[in-house]
mmCIF file of C-alpha atoms in Angstrom:
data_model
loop_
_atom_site.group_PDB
_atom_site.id
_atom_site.type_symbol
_atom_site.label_atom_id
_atom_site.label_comp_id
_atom_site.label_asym_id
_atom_site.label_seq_id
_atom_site.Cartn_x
_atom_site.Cartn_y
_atom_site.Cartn_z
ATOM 1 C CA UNK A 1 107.995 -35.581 12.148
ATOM 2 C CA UNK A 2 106.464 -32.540 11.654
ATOM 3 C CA UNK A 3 103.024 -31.995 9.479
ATOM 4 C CA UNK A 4 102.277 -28.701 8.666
ATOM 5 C CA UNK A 5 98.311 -27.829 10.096
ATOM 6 C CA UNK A 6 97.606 -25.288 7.188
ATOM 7 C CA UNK A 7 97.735 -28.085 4.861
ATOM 8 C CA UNK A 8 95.675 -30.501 6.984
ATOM 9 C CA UNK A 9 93.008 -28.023 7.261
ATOM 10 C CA UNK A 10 92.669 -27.023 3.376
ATOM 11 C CA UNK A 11 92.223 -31.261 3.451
ATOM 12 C CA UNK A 12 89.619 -31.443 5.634
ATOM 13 C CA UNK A 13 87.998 -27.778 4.081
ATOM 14 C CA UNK A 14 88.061 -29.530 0.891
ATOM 15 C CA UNK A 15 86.567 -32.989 1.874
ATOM 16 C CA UNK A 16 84.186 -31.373 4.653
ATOM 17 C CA UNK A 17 81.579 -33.832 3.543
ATOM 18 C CA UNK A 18 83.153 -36.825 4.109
ATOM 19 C CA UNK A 19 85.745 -35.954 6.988
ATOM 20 C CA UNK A 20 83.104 -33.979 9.054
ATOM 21 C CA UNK A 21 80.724 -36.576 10.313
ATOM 22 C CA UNK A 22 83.646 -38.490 12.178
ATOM 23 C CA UNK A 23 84.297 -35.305 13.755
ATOM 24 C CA UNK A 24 81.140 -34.721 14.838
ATOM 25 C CA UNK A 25 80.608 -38.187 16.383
ATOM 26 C CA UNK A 26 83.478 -37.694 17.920
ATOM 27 C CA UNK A 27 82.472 -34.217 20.035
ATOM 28 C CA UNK A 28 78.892 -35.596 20.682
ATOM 29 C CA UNK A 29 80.129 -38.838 22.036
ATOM 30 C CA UNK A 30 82.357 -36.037 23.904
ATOM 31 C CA UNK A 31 79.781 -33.844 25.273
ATOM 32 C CA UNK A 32 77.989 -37.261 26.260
ATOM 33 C CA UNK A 33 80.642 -38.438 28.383
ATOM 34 C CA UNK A 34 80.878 -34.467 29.816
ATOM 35 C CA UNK A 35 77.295 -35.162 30.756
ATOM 36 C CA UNK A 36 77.857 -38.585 33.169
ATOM 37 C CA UNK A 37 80.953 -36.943 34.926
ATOM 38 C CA UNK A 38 79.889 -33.070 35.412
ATOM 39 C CA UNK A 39 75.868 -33.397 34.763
ATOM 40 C CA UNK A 40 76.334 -29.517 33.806
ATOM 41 C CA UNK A 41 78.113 -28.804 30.620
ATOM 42 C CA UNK A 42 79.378 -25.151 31.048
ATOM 43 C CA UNK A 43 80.879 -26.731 34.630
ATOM 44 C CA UNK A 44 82.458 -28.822 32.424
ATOM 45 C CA UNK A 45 84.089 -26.652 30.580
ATOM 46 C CA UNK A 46 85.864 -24.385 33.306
ATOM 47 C CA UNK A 47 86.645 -27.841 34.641
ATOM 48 C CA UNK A 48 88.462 -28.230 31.314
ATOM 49 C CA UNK A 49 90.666 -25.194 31.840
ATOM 50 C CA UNK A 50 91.801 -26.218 35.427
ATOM 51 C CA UNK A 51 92.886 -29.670 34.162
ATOM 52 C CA UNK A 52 94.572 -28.581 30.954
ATOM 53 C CA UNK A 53 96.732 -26.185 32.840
ATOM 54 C CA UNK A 54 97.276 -28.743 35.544
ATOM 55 C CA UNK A 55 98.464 -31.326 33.341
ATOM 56 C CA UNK A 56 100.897 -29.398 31.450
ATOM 57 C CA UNK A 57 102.301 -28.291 35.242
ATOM 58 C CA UNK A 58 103.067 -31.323 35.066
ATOM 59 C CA UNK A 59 104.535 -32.147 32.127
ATOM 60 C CA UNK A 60 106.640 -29.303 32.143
ATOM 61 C CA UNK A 61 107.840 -30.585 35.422
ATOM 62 C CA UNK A 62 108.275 -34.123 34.303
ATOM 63 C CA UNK A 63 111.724 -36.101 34.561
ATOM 64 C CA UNK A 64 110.371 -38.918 33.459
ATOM 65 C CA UNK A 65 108.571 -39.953 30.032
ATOM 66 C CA UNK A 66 106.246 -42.625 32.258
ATOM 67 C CA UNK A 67 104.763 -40.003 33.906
ATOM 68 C CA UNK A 68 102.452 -39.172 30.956
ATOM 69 C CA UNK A 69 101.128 -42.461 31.538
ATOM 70 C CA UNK A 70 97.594 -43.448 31.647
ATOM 71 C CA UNK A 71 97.759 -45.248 35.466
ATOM 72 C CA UNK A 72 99.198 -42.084 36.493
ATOM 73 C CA UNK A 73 96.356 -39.883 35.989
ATOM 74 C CA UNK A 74 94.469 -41.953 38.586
ATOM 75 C CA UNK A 75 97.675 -42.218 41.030
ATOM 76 C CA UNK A 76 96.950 -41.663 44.540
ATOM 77 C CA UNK A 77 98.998 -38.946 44.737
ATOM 78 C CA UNK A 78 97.189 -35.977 42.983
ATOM 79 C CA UNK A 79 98.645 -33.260 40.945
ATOM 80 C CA UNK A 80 98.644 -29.682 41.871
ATOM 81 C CA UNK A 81 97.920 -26.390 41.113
ATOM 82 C CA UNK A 82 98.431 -22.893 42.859
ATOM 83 C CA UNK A 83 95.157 -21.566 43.464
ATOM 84 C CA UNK A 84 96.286 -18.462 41.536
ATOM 85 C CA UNK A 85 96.359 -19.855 38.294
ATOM 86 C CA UNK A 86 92.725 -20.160 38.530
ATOM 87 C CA UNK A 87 91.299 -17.005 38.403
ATOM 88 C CA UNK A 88 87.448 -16.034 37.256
ATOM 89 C CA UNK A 89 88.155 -13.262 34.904
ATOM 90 C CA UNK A 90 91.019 -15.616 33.233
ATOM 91 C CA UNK A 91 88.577 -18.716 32.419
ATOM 92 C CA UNK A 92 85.616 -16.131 31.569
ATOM 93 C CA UNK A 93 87.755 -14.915 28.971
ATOM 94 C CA UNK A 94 88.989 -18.309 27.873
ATOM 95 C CA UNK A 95 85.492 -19.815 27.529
ATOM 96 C CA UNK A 96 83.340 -16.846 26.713
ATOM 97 C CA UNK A 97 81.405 -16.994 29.871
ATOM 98 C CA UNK A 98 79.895 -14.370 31.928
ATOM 99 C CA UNK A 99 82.329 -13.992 35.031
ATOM 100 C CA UNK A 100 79.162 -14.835 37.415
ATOM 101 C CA UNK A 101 78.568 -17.795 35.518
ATOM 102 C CA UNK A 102 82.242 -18.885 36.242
ATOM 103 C CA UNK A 103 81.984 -18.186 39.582
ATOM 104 C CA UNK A 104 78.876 -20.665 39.724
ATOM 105 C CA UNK A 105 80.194 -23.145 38.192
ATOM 106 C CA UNK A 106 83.582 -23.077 39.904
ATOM 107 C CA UNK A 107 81.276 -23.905 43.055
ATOM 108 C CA UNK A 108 79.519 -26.494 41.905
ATOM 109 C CA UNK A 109 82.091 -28.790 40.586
ATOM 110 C CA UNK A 110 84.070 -27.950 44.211
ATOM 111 C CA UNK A 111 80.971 -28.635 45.945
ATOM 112 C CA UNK A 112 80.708 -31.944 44.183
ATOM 113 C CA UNK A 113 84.209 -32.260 44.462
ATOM 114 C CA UNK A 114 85.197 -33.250 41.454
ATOM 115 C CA UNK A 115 88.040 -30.155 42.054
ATOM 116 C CA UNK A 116 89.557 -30.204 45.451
ATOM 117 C CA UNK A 117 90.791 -27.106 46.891
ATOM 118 C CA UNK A 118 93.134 -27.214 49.375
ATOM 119 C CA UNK A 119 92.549 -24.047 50.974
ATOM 120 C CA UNK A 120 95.866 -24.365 54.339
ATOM 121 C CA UNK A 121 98.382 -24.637 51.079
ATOM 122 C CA UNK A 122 95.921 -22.837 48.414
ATOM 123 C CA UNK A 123 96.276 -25.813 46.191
ATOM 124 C CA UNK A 124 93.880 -27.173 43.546
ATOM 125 C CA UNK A 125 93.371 -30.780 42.378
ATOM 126 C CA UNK A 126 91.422 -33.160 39.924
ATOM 127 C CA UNK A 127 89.637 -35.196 42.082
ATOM 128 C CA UNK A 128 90.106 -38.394 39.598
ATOM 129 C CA UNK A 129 88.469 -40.716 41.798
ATOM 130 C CA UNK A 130 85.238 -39.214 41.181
ATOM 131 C CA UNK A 131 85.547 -40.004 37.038
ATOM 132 C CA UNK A 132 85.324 -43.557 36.762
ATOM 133 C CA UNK A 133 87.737 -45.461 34.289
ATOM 134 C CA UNK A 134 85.023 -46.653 32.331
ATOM 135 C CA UNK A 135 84.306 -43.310 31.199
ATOM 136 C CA UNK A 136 88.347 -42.191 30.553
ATOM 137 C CA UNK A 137 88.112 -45.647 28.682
ATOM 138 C CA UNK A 138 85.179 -44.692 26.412
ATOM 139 C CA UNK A 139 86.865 -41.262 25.977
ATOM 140 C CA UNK A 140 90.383 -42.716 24.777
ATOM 141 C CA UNK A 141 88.550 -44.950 22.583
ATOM 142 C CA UNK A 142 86.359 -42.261 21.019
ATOM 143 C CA UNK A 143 89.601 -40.158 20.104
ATOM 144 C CA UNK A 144 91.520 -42.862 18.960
ATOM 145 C CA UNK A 145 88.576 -44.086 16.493
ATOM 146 C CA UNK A 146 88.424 -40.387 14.968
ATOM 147 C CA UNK A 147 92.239 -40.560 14.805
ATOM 148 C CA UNK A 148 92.470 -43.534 13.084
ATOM 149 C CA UNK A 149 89.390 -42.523 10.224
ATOM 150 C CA UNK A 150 91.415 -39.542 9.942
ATOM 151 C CA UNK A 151 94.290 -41.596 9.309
ATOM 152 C CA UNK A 152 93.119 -44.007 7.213
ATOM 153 C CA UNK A 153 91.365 -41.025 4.523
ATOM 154 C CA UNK A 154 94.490 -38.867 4.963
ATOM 155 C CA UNK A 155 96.786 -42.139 3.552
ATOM 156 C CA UNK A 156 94.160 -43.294 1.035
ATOM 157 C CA UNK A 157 94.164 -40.483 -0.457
ATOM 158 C CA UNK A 158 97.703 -39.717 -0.645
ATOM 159 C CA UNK A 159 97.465 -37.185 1.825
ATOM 160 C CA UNK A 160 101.485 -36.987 3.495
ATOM 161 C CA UNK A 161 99.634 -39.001 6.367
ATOM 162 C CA UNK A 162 100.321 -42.989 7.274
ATOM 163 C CA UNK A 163 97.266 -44.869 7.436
ATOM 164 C CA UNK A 164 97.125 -46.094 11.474
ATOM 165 C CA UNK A 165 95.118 -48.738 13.133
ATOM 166 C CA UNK A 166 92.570 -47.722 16.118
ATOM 167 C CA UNK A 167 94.001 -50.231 18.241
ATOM 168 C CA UNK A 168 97.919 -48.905 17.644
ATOM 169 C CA UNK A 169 96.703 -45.042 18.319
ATOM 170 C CA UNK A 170 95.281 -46.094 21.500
ATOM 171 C CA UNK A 171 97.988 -48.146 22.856
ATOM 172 C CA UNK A 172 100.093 -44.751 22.381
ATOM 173 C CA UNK A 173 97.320 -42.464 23.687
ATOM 174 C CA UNK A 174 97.510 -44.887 26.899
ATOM 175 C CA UNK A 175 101.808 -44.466 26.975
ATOM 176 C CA UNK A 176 101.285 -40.596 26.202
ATOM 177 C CA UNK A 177 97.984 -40.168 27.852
ATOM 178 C CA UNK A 178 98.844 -36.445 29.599
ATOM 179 C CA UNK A 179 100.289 -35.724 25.714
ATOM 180 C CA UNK A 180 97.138 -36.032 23.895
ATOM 181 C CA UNK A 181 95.095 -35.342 26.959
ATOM 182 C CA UNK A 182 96.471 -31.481 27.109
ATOM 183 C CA UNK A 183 96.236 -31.583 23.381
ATOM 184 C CA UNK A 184 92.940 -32.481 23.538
ATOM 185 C CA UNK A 185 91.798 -30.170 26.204
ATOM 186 C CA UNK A 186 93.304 -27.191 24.506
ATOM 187 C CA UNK A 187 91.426 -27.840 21.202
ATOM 188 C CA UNK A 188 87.982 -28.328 22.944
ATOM 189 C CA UNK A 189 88.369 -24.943 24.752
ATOM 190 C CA UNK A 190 89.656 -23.151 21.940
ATOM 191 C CA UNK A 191 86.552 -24.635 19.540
ATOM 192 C CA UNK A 192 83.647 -24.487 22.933
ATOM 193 C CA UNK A 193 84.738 -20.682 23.357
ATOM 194 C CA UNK A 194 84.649 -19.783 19.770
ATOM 195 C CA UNK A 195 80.950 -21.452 19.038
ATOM 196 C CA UNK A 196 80.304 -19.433 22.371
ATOM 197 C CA UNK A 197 80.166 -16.500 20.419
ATOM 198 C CA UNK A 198 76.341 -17.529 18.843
ATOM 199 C CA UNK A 199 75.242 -20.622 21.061
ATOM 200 C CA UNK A 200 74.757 -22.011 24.334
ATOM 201 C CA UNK A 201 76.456 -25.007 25.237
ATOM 202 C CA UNK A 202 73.579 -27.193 24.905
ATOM 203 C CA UNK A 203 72.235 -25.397 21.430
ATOM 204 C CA UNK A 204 76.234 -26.288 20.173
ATOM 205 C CA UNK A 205 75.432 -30.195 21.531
ATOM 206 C CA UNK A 206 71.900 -30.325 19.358
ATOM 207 C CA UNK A 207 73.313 -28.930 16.290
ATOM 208 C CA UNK A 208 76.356 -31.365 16.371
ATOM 209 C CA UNK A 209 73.883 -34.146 16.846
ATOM 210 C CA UNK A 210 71.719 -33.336 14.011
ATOM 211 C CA UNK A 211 75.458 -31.888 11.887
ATOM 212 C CA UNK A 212 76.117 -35.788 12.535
ATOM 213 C CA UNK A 213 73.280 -37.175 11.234
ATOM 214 C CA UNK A 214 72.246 -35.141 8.785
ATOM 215 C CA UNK A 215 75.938 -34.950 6.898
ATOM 216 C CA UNK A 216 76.688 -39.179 7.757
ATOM 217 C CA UNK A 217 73.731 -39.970 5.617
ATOM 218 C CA UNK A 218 75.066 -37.273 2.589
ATOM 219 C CA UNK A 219 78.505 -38.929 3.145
ATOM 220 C CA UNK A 220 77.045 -42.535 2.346
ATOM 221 C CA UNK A 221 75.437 -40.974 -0.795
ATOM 222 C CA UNK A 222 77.745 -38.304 -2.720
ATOM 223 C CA UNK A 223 81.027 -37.539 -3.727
ATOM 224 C CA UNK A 224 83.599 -35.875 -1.001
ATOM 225 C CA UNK A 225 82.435 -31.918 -0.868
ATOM 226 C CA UNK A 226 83.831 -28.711 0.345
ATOM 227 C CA UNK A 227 82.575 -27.114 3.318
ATOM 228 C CA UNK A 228 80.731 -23.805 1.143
ATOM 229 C CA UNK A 229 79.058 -26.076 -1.230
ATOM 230 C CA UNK A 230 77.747 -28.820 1.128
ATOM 231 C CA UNK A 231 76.252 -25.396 3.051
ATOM 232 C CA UNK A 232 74.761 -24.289 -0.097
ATOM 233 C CA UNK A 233 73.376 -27.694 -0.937
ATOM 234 C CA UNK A 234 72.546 -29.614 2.347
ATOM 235 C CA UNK A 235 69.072 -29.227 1.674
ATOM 236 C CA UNK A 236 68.610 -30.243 -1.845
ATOM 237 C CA UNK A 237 71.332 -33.690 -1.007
ATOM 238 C CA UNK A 238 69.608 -34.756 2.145
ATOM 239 C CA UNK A 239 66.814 -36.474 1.780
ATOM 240 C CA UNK A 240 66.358 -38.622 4.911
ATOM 241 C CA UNK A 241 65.200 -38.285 7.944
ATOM 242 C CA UNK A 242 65.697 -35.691 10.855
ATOM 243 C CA UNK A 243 65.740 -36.096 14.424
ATOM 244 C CA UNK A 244 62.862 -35.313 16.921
ATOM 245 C CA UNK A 245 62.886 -33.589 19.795
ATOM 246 C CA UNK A 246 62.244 -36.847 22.183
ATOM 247 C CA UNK A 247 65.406 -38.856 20.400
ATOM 248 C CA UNK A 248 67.527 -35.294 20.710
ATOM 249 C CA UNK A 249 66.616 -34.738 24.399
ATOM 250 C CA UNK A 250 67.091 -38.827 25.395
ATOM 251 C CA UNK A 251 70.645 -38.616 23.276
ATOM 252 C CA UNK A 252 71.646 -35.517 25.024
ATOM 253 C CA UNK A 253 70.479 -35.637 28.114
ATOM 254 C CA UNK A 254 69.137 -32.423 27.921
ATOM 255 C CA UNK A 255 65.260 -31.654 29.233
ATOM 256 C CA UNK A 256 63.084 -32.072 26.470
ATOM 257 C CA UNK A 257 61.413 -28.914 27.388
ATOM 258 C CA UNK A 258 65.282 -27.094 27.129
ATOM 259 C CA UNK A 259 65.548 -29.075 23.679
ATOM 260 C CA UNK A 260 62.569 -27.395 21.959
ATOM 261 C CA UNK A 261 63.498 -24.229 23.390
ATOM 262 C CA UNK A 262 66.873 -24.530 22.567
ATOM 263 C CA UNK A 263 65.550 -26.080 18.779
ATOM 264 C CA UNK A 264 63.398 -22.681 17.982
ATOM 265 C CA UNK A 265 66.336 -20.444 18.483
ATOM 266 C CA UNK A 266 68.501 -22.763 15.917
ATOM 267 C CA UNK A 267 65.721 -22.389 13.604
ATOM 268 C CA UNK A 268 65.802 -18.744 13.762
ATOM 269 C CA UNK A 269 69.203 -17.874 13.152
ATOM 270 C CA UNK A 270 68.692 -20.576 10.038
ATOM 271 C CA UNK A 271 71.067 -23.565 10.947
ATOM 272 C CA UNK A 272 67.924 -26.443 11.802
ATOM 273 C CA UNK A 273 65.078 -27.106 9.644
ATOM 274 C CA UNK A 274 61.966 -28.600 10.481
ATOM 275 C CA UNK A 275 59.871 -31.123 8.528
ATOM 276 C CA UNK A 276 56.570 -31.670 8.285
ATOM 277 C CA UNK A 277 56.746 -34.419 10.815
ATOM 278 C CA UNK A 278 58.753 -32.178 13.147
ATOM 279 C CA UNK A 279 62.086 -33.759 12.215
ATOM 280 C CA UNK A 280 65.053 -31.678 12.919
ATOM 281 C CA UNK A 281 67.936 -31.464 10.480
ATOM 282 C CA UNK A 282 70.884 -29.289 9.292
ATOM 283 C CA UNK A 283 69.877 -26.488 7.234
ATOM 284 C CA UNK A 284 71.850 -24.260 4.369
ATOM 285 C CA UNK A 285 73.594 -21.923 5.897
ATOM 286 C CA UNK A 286 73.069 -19.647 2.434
ATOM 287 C CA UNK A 287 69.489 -18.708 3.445
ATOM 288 C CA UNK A 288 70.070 -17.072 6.991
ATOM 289 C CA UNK A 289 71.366 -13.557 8.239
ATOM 290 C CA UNK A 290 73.699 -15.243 10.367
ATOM 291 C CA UNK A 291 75.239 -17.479 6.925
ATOM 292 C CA UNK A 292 78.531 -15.026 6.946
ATOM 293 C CA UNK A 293 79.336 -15.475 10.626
ATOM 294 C CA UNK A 294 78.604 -18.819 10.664
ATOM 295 C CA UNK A 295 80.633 -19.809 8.009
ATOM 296 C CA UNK A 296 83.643 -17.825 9.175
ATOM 297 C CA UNK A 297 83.076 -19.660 12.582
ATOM 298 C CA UNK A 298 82.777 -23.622 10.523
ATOM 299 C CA UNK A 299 86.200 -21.884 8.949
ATOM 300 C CA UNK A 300 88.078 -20.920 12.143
ATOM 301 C CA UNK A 301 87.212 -24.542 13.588
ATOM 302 C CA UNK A 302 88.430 -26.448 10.621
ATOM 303 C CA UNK A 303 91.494 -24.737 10.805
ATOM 304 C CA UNK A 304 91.819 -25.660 14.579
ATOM 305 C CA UNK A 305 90.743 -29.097 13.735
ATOM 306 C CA UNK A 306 93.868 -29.086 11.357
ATOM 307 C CA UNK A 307 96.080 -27.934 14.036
ATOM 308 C CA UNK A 308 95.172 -30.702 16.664
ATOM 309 C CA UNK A 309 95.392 -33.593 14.275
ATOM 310 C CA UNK A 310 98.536 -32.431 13.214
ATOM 311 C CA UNK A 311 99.530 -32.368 17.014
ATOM 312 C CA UNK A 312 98.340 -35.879 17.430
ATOM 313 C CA UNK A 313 99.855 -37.568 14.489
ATOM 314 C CA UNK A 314 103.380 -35.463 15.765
ATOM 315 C CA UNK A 315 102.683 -36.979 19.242
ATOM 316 C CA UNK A 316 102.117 -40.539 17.560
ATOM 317 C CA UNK A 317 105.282 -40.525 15.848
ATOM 318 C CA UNK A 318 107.515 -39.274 18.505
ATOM 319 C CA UNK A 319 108.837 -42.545 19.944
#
C-alpha cells in the first residue's frame, strides 16, 4: 500500500508539538548509540554512507527475501563493496564535510576497523563483529518505538494510518532488517547533511537534547501545535526547567568543556536560551537573524521525516 509522504508531512507540520518530541528521542537515543560504536560522530556518519550503499548492493543483488534478515547482517560471511564506490569527494558532498575531514575520518574508522578494506581485491566491508548486538538491539527497538507512536497518533486521529503495536513493528524490522536499515540510513544522511549547513555534529546532538526536553514537557501541557507557532511561542509555553551543561555533556558524551563551547554558539545564532540558573532550553526561533533559515531547514526535515515514515509503514505492509 502506498501512502503518499506530502500528506504525512503536512500531519506532522501541523501537529509539530506533539509528534516532534518522539522524533527527537528517537535521533538522540540515535546519536547515543553512534557514540558507543564510532566514539566520533562525523566518523559515524561517512560510516553511514559506506553501509547504506553496501546494503542496498545487496539487496539489489538478493534472490532471496531471507536475506534481509536480521542474523544475516552479522553472518560470517561479510558483504562487499568495490572500493570505488567510496570516494572522498562523493561522501564530502553527501554529508557536507570538508574533503580533509573525510579523509580523516575514513582512517580512523579503518584503523579501528570497524570498515575493512581489502586492499589484493579492493573490497570494502562492515566489520559487524566490532558492533555488538546489544547495541543493533537497542537501535531496532528505538525505531520501532517511534514507529509505533507514530502509528498509534496517525490512527487516532484518523490519519489514513493503522494504529501498530511496538512489538509487531519490530518483529518485521527483524524479517526486513536490510529494508528499514537502508531506509533508515538514507534519511539520517539526508537530515545530518542538511543541519550541516549551520551546525556541527555535536551542536545538532545538544539542540536535539534540549528540542526533546524542552517540547516533551509543552506536549504534556497544551493542545497539538504547528511547527511556526510553537517557534513563535516556545518561550512564553515552557515554563520548566532547562538542562545544564554537566547533565548535557554526561547525556552526550561530549566534553563538558566542548558542551559550553558548543552551547555559546547556539545561543548566538538564537536557538538555546539560558536561565538564570544556567539552564539550557529551546528558544523562539522569531527573535534571531538566523529564524528564516532555520525554519526553512525544521521545514525541509519534516518533509523528509514524512517521506521515511511513509517508507516504513510501505515496508510494514508489504508481506
Amino acid at each position: 500500500m502506498k501512502f503518499e509522504a506530502t500528506k504525512l508531512s503536512k500531519v506532522i507540520e501541523q501537529n509539530y508539538s506533539h509528534l516532534m518530541p518522539d522524533f527527537f528521542e528517537m535521533q538522540t537515543e540515535y546519536l547515543a548509540s553512534l557514540n558507543i560504536i564510532y566514539k566520533d560522530l562525523d566518523a559515524s556518519l561517512v560510516a553511514m554512507v559506506l553501509t547504506s550503499e553496501l546494503y542496498k548492493n545487496i539487496i539489489k543483488e538478493s534472490t532471496s527475501r531471507e536475506t534481509y534478515s536480521l542474523k544475516n547482517f552479522y553472518q560470517k560471511e561479510n558483504f562487499k563493496l568495490p572500493a570505488n564506490s567510496f570516494r572522498i569527494k562523493d561522501i564530502s558532498s553527501i554529508l557536507n564535510l570538508p574533503r580533509e575531514t573525510v579523509r580523516r575520518k575514513k582512517e580512523k574508522i579503518l584503523k579501528d576497523k570497524l570498515i575493512i578494506l581489502d586492499k589484493k581485491n579492493k573490497l570494502y566491508s562492515l566489520n559487524t563483529s566490532m558492533i555488538e548486538q546489544k547495541i543493533i538491539e537497542l537501535q531496532i527497538d528505538n525505531l520501532s518505538k517511534f514507529l509505533s507512536k507514530f502509528s498509534i497518533f496517525f490512527s487516532q486521529n484518523r490519519y489514513f494510518v493503522k494504529e501498530v503495536s511496538k512489538d509487531k513493528i519490530k518483529k518485521d524490522v527483524e524479517e526486513k532488517f536490510l529494508l528499514y536499515l537502508t531506509n533508515f540510513l538514507d534519511f539520517q544522511i539526508s537530515y545530518f547533511s542538511k543541519m550541516k549547513t549551520l551546525l556541527d555534529i555535536e551542536s545538532i546532538f545538544i539542540l536535539l537534547l534540549c528540542s526533546l526536553n524542552t517540547t516533551s514537557q509543552i506536549k504534556n501541557t497544551n493542545e497539538p501545535m504547528n511547527a511556526k507557532d510553537l517557534f513563535a511561542n516556545i518561550h512564553i509555553l515552557n515554563r520548566t526547567q532547562g538542562l545544564n551543561a554537566t547533565s548535557i555533556a554526561d547525556i552526550t558524551k561530549v566534553p563538558r568543556t566542548t558542551v559550553l563551547r558548543k552551547i555559546a554558539h547556539l545561543e548566538k545564532i538564537g536557538v538555546l536560551r539560558k536561565d538564570k540558573y544556567k539552564r539550557y532550553a529551546t528558544d523562539s526561533l522569531s527573535h534571531t537573524n538566523h529564524s528564516k533559515k532555520l525554519l526553512t531547514l525544521f521545514d525541509h526535515n519534516v518533509k523528509l521525516l514524512g517521506i521515511f515514515f511513509s517508507q516504513c509503514i510501505e515496508t510494514y505492509s508489504v508481506k
